[in-house]
Amino acid sequence: MSNWIFGRTDQCKPARAALKLAIWAGLAAACFAGATAQADDAIPAPRFKKTVAYRSSVGPFDPAEDTWRLSESKPGSVELNYALRLRAPTLSCTYSRPGNRNHYRNMTLWANSLPDLSQVADSTMNGMSGIKRSLTADIAVSQCPATWGDALTLVWGPTAMDDIKNIIAAREKRDQETTAAWEDQQKKKYGDLIKVWKEAATALPPTTAAQDRALAKQIDSEIGAMEDNLDGLNSKPFDAALRGGLSDRIIRLAQVAYIKSKGLSADGPKRASFDAWDKELAGPAILAVKRIEKIIYYRTHRRLKMAEVFTANNAMAEMKSWSYVDWSNLWPGNMVLIEVMTQQLAGKQLVSADFLKKVTRDLERNRPSGDPGRPFYRFTPVEGKTWVMTGPQQEAEEQSGSNVASGLINVAGAVGDMVRLIEKLDADIRDARVAFWKCYATQCKESGKAFYAYSHAMKAKDDWLFVMPIVSPAIMGPGMAMLGDDNVDGGPIEGCKTEKAALERELGPASQLRQSNPIRAATMVTEVMAGPKTDAWQVCRDRMEYIFRPRF
């Protein structure tokens, strides 16, 4: 869990007016707000003020977590002065969620009495700052409070849970406002361009379906020729082709698609017309821009071949020149069409129910022998839950953090070469995506096999983006630094910025534990990746996968 900051740092009143709180067998003097805590008989030494935070706490906020009971009381100590061999006893109190010890809250307090801090040496674990990091609050107890709610009340006062809820609500509101501000900034940035683009679209003369198909085919042919000669493609002729008419044709196709989107619906009896528009117009226009983007990205970030080693300077100069290719005039139309499709598909069925029934039957037919009958897949045909990234539901022991961590590390370690691992994963994802959507278009017989491969490809990409950086930082750190965040399948799919940020925040506590307790961190990751934030990410991701899918 992230550190929740209350921000109260008022000075406590003098000792004789300080709040005395009798708990069990010990006397704990508290200053609500994490400020100086001191009892009448406490040693008059410089105490420390502590900002209130959840330290060593794992798992998302639970409105009922104040009822969590004490699961572990562990004695410890903090070094005050290394030279004098002075240490002070502490008590670590852990409160676990019922039925899930990997979801817990923790605080560390002084044991029995407040120590004399006048002899703390600056050379001792960073002195007072080190003590502050070790303790939750400057409070002493003889035993841990019985529940997390009691512990909160002891340290931060009777309104602690309400304060936490307010802090979380404020944080979520701030995140939403930040996202909204970014979106407004983007709209303002491209607003005038989009307005001009739409005005130009309405001024276009009417076109026939045959003319639209011919235009889409011409664009596909031109880009296809570039893709076939990708390694030999240079930036100057590519830029010249864009300026020489290819960009204009892509823009015109997008404008035609926008005009003909009026009155369409992705729901009910109008779905057939929407699918035809998607296949003939919107899809080719959106994919044309995506293919242009991938060409530029590949040529800008590609690895040098052995044959280019002796002319590396020229090769690097050529790679750098691709960053100057201007294709910004394609963005407004692409943004408009993606917005139209996103609005149409929100909450709607993405692939046909009949095809998903075929997938179900094929998966059941190919169920491994000896399977005990557990679900072999998990999806629903209507958006609201994942329908692509599923894979087989693993047994409970397969979900343990230790297996997740060791499995991913062993895979990367066995490959040894980060670049080869990335290239293979990238190719597997692309191949699985093409195979599935081709199967969908042709209603192939082995639909379950195609679905299964696509599911695992999406899971592998999610693991690469969200899981691997936490459970295998030693491998991922250098690799990501060297190759960039977008090295697998172009990075996170666009259009899901909010959902991605929410999932990454949920994974934050696991990331904090990845060095000190990697097994627990991996277990936490497994829990989060099966939770609601992941579901929200996958719903958005699957919708964008559908929008950017290859058409056949």
Coordinates of C-alpha atoms in Angstrom, one line a residue, residues 110-500:
W110 CA 8.8 1.1 21.3
A111 CA 8.5 -1.9 23.7
N112 CA 7.4 -1.1 27.3
S113 CA 8.9 2.4 27.7
L114 CA 10.2 5.3 25.7
P115 CA 14.0 5.2 25.4
D116 CA 16.4 8.0 26.2
L117 CA 17.3 9.5 22.8
S118 CA 19.8 12.0 24.1
Q119 CA 22.7 9.6 23.4
V120 CA 21.7 8.8 19.8
A121 CA 24.8 9.0 17.6
D122 CA 24.6 10.5 14.1
S123 CA 26.9 7.7 12.9
T124 CA 24.4 5.1 14.1
M125 CA 22.4 4.1 11.0
N126 CA 22.0 7.7 10.0
G127 CA 21.2 8.8 13.6
M128 CA 17.7 10.1 14.4
S129 CA 16.6 9.9 10.8
G130 CA 17.3 6.1 10.9
I131 CA 15.3 5.7 14.1
K132 CA 12.4 7.6 12.5
R133 CA 12.4 5.2 9.6
S134 CA 12.4 2.2 11.9
L135 CA 9.5 3.4 14.1
T136 CA 5.9 4.1 13.1
A137 CA 5.5 6.5 16.0
D138 CA 7.3 7.6 19.2
I139 CA 5.0 5.6 21.4
A140 CA 5.6 2.7 23.8
V141 CA 3.4 -0.3 24.5
S142 CA 3.8 -3.4 26.5
Q143 CA 1.8 -5.5 24.0
C144 CA 0.3 -5.0 20.6
P145 CA -3.3 -3.7 20.3
A146 CA -5.8 -6.4 19.5
T147 CA -7.0 -5.1 16.2
W148 CA -5.7 -2.7 13.5
G149 CA -8.5 -0.3 14.4
D150 CA -7.2 -0.2 18.0
A151 CA -3.6 0.4 16.7
L152 CA -4.8 3.2 14.5
T153 CA -6.7 4.8 17.4
L154 CA -3.7 4.5 19.7
V155 CA -1.2 6.1 17.2
W156 CA -3.3 8.5 15.2
G157 CA -6.6 9.1 17.1
P158 CA -10.2 7.9 16.9
T159 CA -10.8 9.5 13.5
A160 CA -7.9 7.6 11.8
M161 CA -10.1 5.4 9.6
D162 CA -12.2 8.3 8.5
D163 CA -9.0 10.3 7.7
I164 CA -7.7 7.4 5.7
K165 CA -10.9 7.2 3.7
N166 CA -10.7 10.9 3.0
I167 CA -7.1 10.7 2.0
I168 CA -7.9 7.9 -0.5
A169 CA -10.9 9.7 -1.9
A170 CA -8.8 12.9 -2.3
R171 CA -6.0 10.9 -4.0
E172 CA -8.4 9.2 -6.4
K173 CA -10.0 12.6 -7.2
R174 CA -6.5 14.1 -7.7
D175 CA -5.6 11.2 -10.1
Q176 CA -8.8 11.7 -12.0
E177 CA -8.3 15.4 -12.2
T178 CA -4.7 14.9 -13.4
T179 CA -5.9 12.5 -16.1
A180 CA -8.7 14.9 -17.1
A181 CA -6.3 17.8 -17.2
W182 CA -4.0 15.8 -19.5
E183 CA -6.9 14.8 -21.7
D184 CA -8.1 18.4 -21.9
Q185 CA -4.6 19.5 -22.7
Q186 CA -4.5 17.0 -25.6
K187 CA -8.0 18.1 -26.8
K188 CA -6.9 21.8 -26.8
K189 CA -3.6 20.9 -28.5
Y190 CA -5.4 19.1 -31.3
G191 CA -8.8 20.7 -31.0
D192 CA -8.3 23.2 -33.8
L193 CA -6.7 20.7 -36.0
I194 CA -9.5 18.2 -35.5
K195 CA -12.1 21.0 -36.2
V196 CA -10.4 21.8 -39.5
W197 CA -10.1 18.1 -40.2
K198 CA -13.8 17.5 -39.7
E199 CA -14.8 20.6 -41.8
A200 CA -12.7 19.2 -44.6
A201 CA -14.4 15.8 -44.2
T202 CA -17.9 17.3 -44.6
A203 CA -16.7 19.1 -47.7
L204 CA -15.7 15.9 -49.5
P205 CA -17.8 14.8 -52.4
P206 CA -19.8 11.6 -51.8
T207 CA -18.0 8.3 -52.6
T208 CA -19.2 4.9 -53.5
A209 CA -18.4 1.7 -51.7
A210 CA -16.3 0.6 -54.7
Q211 CA -14.3 3.8 -54.6
D212 CA -13.7 3.4 -50.8
R213 CA -12.4 -0.2 -51.3
A214 CA -10.1 0.9 -54.1
L215 CA -8.6 3.6 -51.9
A216 CA -8.1 1.3 -49.0
K217 CA -6.5 -1.3 -51.3
Q218 CA -4.1 1.3 -52.8
I219 CA -3.0 2.4 -49.3
D220 CA -2.6 -1.2 -48.1
S221 CA -0.4 -2.0 -51.2
E222 CA 1.8 1.1 -50.7
I223 CA 2.5 0.4 -47.0
G224 CA 2.9 -3.3 -47.7
A225 CA 5.7 -2.6 -50.2
M226 CA 7.5 -0.6 -47.5
E227 CA 7.0 -3.4 -44.9
D228 CA 8.4 -6.0 -47.3
N229 CA 11.6 -3.9 -47.6
L230 CA 11.8 -2.8 -44.0
D231 CA 15.5 -3.4 -43.4
G232 CA 16.4 -1.6 -46.6
L233 CA 14.0 1.3 -46.2
N234 CA 15.6 4.7 -45.8
S235 CA 14.0 7.8 -44.2
K236 CA 14.2 10.2 -47.1
P237 CA 12.3 8.1 -49.7
F238 CA 9.8 7.1 -47.0
D239 CA 9.2 10.8 -46.0
A240 CA 8.9 11.6 -49.7
A241 CA 6.3 8.9 -50.2
L242 CA 4.2 10.3 -47.3
R243 CA 4.5 13.9 -48.6
G244 CA 3.9 12.7 -52.2
G245 CA 0.4 11.5 -51.6
L246 CA 0.3 8.6 -49.2
S247 CA -0.6 10.8 -46.2
D248 CA -3.3 12.6 -48.2
R249 CA -4.9 9.2 -49.2
I250 CA -4.8 8.0 -45.6
I251 CA -6.4 11.3 -44.4
R252 CA -9.1 11.0 -47.1
L253 CA -9.9 7.5 -46.2
A254 CA -10.3 8.5 -42.5
Q255 CA -12.5 11.4 -43.4
V256 CA -14.8 9.2 -45.5
A257 CA -15.0 6.7 -42.6
Y258 CA -15.9 9.5 -40.2
I259 CA -18.7 10.9 -42.5
K260 CA -20.1 7.4 -43.0
S261 CA -20.0 6.6 -39.3
K262 CA -23.1 8.7 -38.7
G263 CA -26.1 6.7 -37.7
L264 CA -24.1 3.5 -37.0
S265 CA -24.4 1.4 -33.9
A266 CA -22.4 -1.5 -32.5
D267 CA -25.5 -2.9 -30.7
G268 CA -28.5 -4.8 -31.9
P269 CA -29.6 -5.1 -35.5
K270 CA -27.3 -2.3 -36.7
R271 CA -24.2 -4.3 -35.7
A272 CA -23.8 -5.8 -39.1
S273 CA -23.6 -2.3 -40.7
F274 CA -21.2 -1.2 -38.1
D275 CA -19.0 -4.3 -38.7
A276 CA -19.0 -3.7 -42.4
W277 CA -18.0 0.0 -41.9
D278 CA -15.3 -1.2 -39.5
K279 CA -13.9 -3.7 -42.0
E280 CA -14.0 -1.6 -45.1
L281 CA -13.3 1.9 -43.8
A282 CA -12.4 2.6 -40.2
G283 CA -10.2 -0.4 -39.7
P284 CA -8.0 0.2 -42.8
A285 CA -7.7 3.9 -41.9
I286 CA -6.7 3.3 -38.3
L287 CA -4.3 0.4 -39.2
A288 CA -2.6 2.5 -41.9
V289 CA -1.5 5.0 -39.3
K290 CA -0.5 2.2 -36.9
R291 CA 1.6 0.6 -39.6
I292 CA 3.3 3.9 -40.4
E293 CA 4.0 4.3 -36.8
K294 CA 5.5 0.8 -36.5
I295 CA 7.7 1.3 -39.5
I296 CA 9.1 4.5 -38.0
Y297 CA 9.6 3.0 -34.6
Y298 CA 11.3 -0.1 -36.0
R299 CA 13.7 1.9 -38.1
T300 CA 14.5 4.3 -35.2
H301 CA 15.1 1.6 -32.6
R302 CA 16.3 -1.4 -34.5
R303 CA 19.4 -3.3 -33.7
L304 CA 22.5 -3.1 -35.9
K305 CA 23.1 -6.2 -38.0
M306 CA 26.6 -7.7 -38.1
A307 CA 27.0 -6.6 -41.7
E308 CA 26.6 -3.0 -40.5
V309 CA 29.2 -3.1 -37.7
F310 CA 31.9 -1.5 -39.8
T311 CA 29.6 1.2 -41.1
A312 CA 28.0 1.8 -37.7
N313 CA 28.2 5.6 -37.9
N314 CA 26.2 5.6 -41.1
A315 CA 23.7 3.2 -39.7
M316 CA 23.2 5.2 -36.5
A317 CA 22.8 8.4 -38.5
E318 CA 20.2 6.7 -40.6
M319 CA 18.3 5.5 -37.5
K320 CA 18.4 9.0 -36.1
S321 CA 17.1 10.6 -39.3
W322 CA 13.9 8.6 -38.8
S323 CA 13.0 10.7 -35.8
Y324 CA 12.6 13.7 -38.1
V325 CA 10.0 12.0 -40.3
D326 CA 6.8 14.1 -40.0
W327 CA 3.6 12.2 -39.9
S328 CA 1.7 14.4 -37.4
N329 CA -0.9 15.3 -40.1
L330 CA -2.2 11.7 -39.7
W331 CA -2.9 12.1 -35.9
P332 CA -6.2 14.2 -35.9
G333 CA -8.1 11.7 -38.1
N334 CA -6.7 8.7 -36.2
M335 CA -7.8 10.3 -32.9
V336 CA -11.3 11.0 -34.2
L337 CA -11.9 7.4 -35.5
I338 CA -10.5 5.8 -32.3
E339 CA -12.8 8.0 -30.3
V340 CA -15.8 7.0 -32.4
M341 CA -15.1 3.3 -32.1
T342 CA -14.3 3.5 -28.4
Q343 CA -17.7 5.2 -27.8
Q344 CA -19.5 2.7 -30.0
L345 CA -17.9 -0.4 -28.4
A346 CA -18.0 0.6 -24.7
G347 CA -20.0 -2.0 -22.9
K348 CA -20.8 -3.8 -26.1
Q349 CA -20.0 -7.4 -27.3
L350 CA -16.7 -7.4 -29.1
V351 CA -16.7 -10.7 -31.0
S352 CA -19.8 -12.6 -31.9
A353 CA -21.5 -14.9 -29.4
D354 CA -21.6 -17.7 -32.0
F355 CA -17.8 -17.6 -32.5
L356 CA -17.2 -17.7 -28.7
K357 CA -19.4 -20.8 -28.5
K358 CA -17.2 -22.4 -31.1
V359 CA -14.2 -21.4 -29.0
T360 CA -15.8 -23.0 -25.9
R361 CA -16.6 -26.2 -27.7
D362 CA -13.1 -26.5 -29.1
L363 CA -11.4 -25.8 -25.8
E364 CA -13.5 -28.4 -24.1
R365 CA -12.7 -30.9 -26.8
N366 CA -9.0 -30.3 -26.4
R367 CA -9.1 -30.3 -22.6
P368 CA -5.9 -32.1 -21.4
S369 CA -6.4 -35.7 -20.3
G370 CA -6.6 -36.2 -16.5
D371 CA -7.9 -32.7 -16.0
P372 CA -9.9 -32.7 -12.8
G373 CA -12.7 -30.6 -14.3
R374 CA -11.6 -27.2 -13.3
P375 CA -12.3 -24.4 -15.8
F376 CA -9.9 -24.5 -18.6
Y377 CA -10.4 -20.9 -19.6
R378 CA -12.1 -17.8 -18.2
F379 CA -13.9 -15.2 -20.3
T380 CA -17.3 -13.7 -21.0
P381 CA -18.4 -12.5 -24.5
V382 CA -19.7 -9.2 -23.3
E383 CA -17.3 -6.5 -22.1
G384 CA -17.2 -6.1 -18.4
K385 CA -14.8 -8.9 -17.8
T386 CA -11.8 -10.1 -19.8
W387 CA -12.5 -12.0 -23.0
V388 CA -9.0 -12.3 -24.5
M389 CA -6.3 -12.5 -21.8
T390 CA -7.3 -15.5 -19.8
G391 CA -5.3 -18.6 -20.2
P392 CA -6.0 -21.8 -18.2
Q393 CA -6.9 -21.3 -14.5
Q394 CA -4.0 -22.6 -12.6
E395 CA -4.1 -24.7 -9.4
A396 CA -3.7 -22.8 -6.1
E397 CA -0.1 -23.9 -5.7
E398 CA 0.7 -22.7 -9.2
Q399 CA -0.4 -19.2 -8.2
S400 CA 2.1 -18.9 -5.3
G401 CA 4.5 -16.0 -5.4
S402 CA 7.5 -18.3 -5.3
N403 CA 6.5 -20.1 -8.4
V404 CA 5.7 -16.9 -10.2
A405 CA 9.1 -15.4 -9.3
S406 CA 11.2 -18.4 -10.0
G407 CA 9.3 -19.3 -13.2
L408 CA 9.8 -15.9 -14.7
I409 CA 13.4 -15.6 -13.6
N410 CA 14.2 -19.1 -14.9
V411 CA 12.7 -18.2 -18.3
A412 CA 14.8 -15.1 -18.6
G413 CA 17.9 -16.7 -17.2
A414 CA 17.6 -19.7 -19.5
V415 CA 17.4 -17.4 -22.5
G416 CA 20.3 -15.4 -21.3
D417 CA 20.1 -12.9 -24.0
M418 CA 17.5 -10.2 -23.2
V419 CA 17.3 -9.1 -26.8
R420 CA 16.5 -12.6 -28.1
L421 CA 13.9 -13.0 -25.4
I422 CA 12.3 -9.7 -26.5
E423 CA 12.4 -10.6 -30.2
K424 CA 10.8 -14.0 -29.5
L425 CA 8.1 -12.6 -27.3
D426 CA 7.4 -9.8 -29.7
A427 CA 7.1 -12.3 -32.6
D428 CA 4.9 -14.7 -30.6
I429 CA 2.5 -11.9 -29.7
R430 CA 2.2 -10.7 -33.3
D431 CA 1.8 -14.2 -34.7
A432 CA -0.8 -15.2 -32.2
R433 CA -2.8 -12.0 -32.8
V434 CA -2.8 -12.4 -36.6
A435 CA -3.7 -16.1 -36.2
F436 CA -6.7 -15.4 -33.9
W437 CA -8.2 -12.6 -36.0
K438 CA -7.7 -14.6 -39.2
C439 CA -9.5 -17.5 -37.5
Y440 CA -12.3 -15.1 -36.5
A441 CA -12.6 -13.8 -40.0
T442 CA -12.7 -17.2 -41.6
Q443 CA -14.5 -19.0 -38.8
C444 CA -11.7 -21.6 -38.7
K445 CA -12.2 -25.0 -37.1
E446 CA -9.4 -24.7 -34.5
S447 CA -10.8 -21.6 -32.9
G448 CA -10.0 -22.8 -29.4
K449 CA -6.3 -23.3 -30.2
A450 CA -6.1 -19.8 -31.7
F451 CA -7.9 -18.3 -28.7
Y452 CA -5.6 -20.2 -26.3
A453 CA -2.5 -18.9 -28.1
Y454 CA -3.8 -15.3 -28.2
S455 CA -4.8 -15.5 -24.5
H456 CA -1.3 -16.5 -23.5
A457 CA 0.3 -13.9 -25.8
M458 CA -1.7 -11.2 -24.0
K459 CA -0.8 -12.6 -20.6
A460 CA 2.8 -12.7 -21.6
K461 CA 2.7 -9.1 -22.6
D462 CA 1.0 -8.1 -19.4
D463 CA 3.6 -10.1 -17.4
W464 CA 6.4 -8.3 -19.2
L465 CA 4.8 -4.9 -18.6
F466 CA 3.7 -5.2 -15.0
V467 CA 5.0 -8.4 -13.4
M468 CA 8.6 -8.9 -14.6
P469 CA 9.9 -5.4 -13.5
I470 CA 8.8 -6.3 -9.9
V471 CA 9.7 -10.0 -9.6
S472 CA 12.8 -9.9 -11.7
P473 CA 14.3 -6.4 -11.3
A474 CA 17.9 -7.6 -11.8
I475 CA 17.0 -8.9 -15.2
M476 CA 14.5 -6.2 -16.2
G477 CA 16.4 -3.1 -15.0
P478 CA 19.3 -3.3 -17.4
G479 CA 17.1 -4.6 -20.2
M480 CA 14.5 -1.9 -20.0
A481 CA 17.1 0.8 -19.6
M482 CA 18.9 -0.5 -22.7
L483 CA 15.9 -1.3 -24.9
G484 CA 13.2 1.1 -23.7
D485 CA 9.7 0.6 -22.4
D486 CA 8.2 -0.1 -25.8
N487 CA 10.4 -3.0 -26.7
V488 CA 7.7 -5.7 -26.7
D489 CA 4.8 -5.2 -29.2
G490 CA 5.2 -1.5 -29.1
G491 CA 4.6 -1.2 -25.4
P492 CA 1.2 -0.7 -23.6
I493 CA -1.6 -0.4 -26.1
E494 CA -2.8 3.2 -26.5
G495 CA -6.1 4.4 -25.2
C496 CA -5.8 2.9 -21.7
K497 CA -3.7 5.5 -19.9
T498 CA -6.1 5.8 -16.9
E499 CA -6.5 2.0 -16.4
K500 CA -2.7 1.4 -16.8

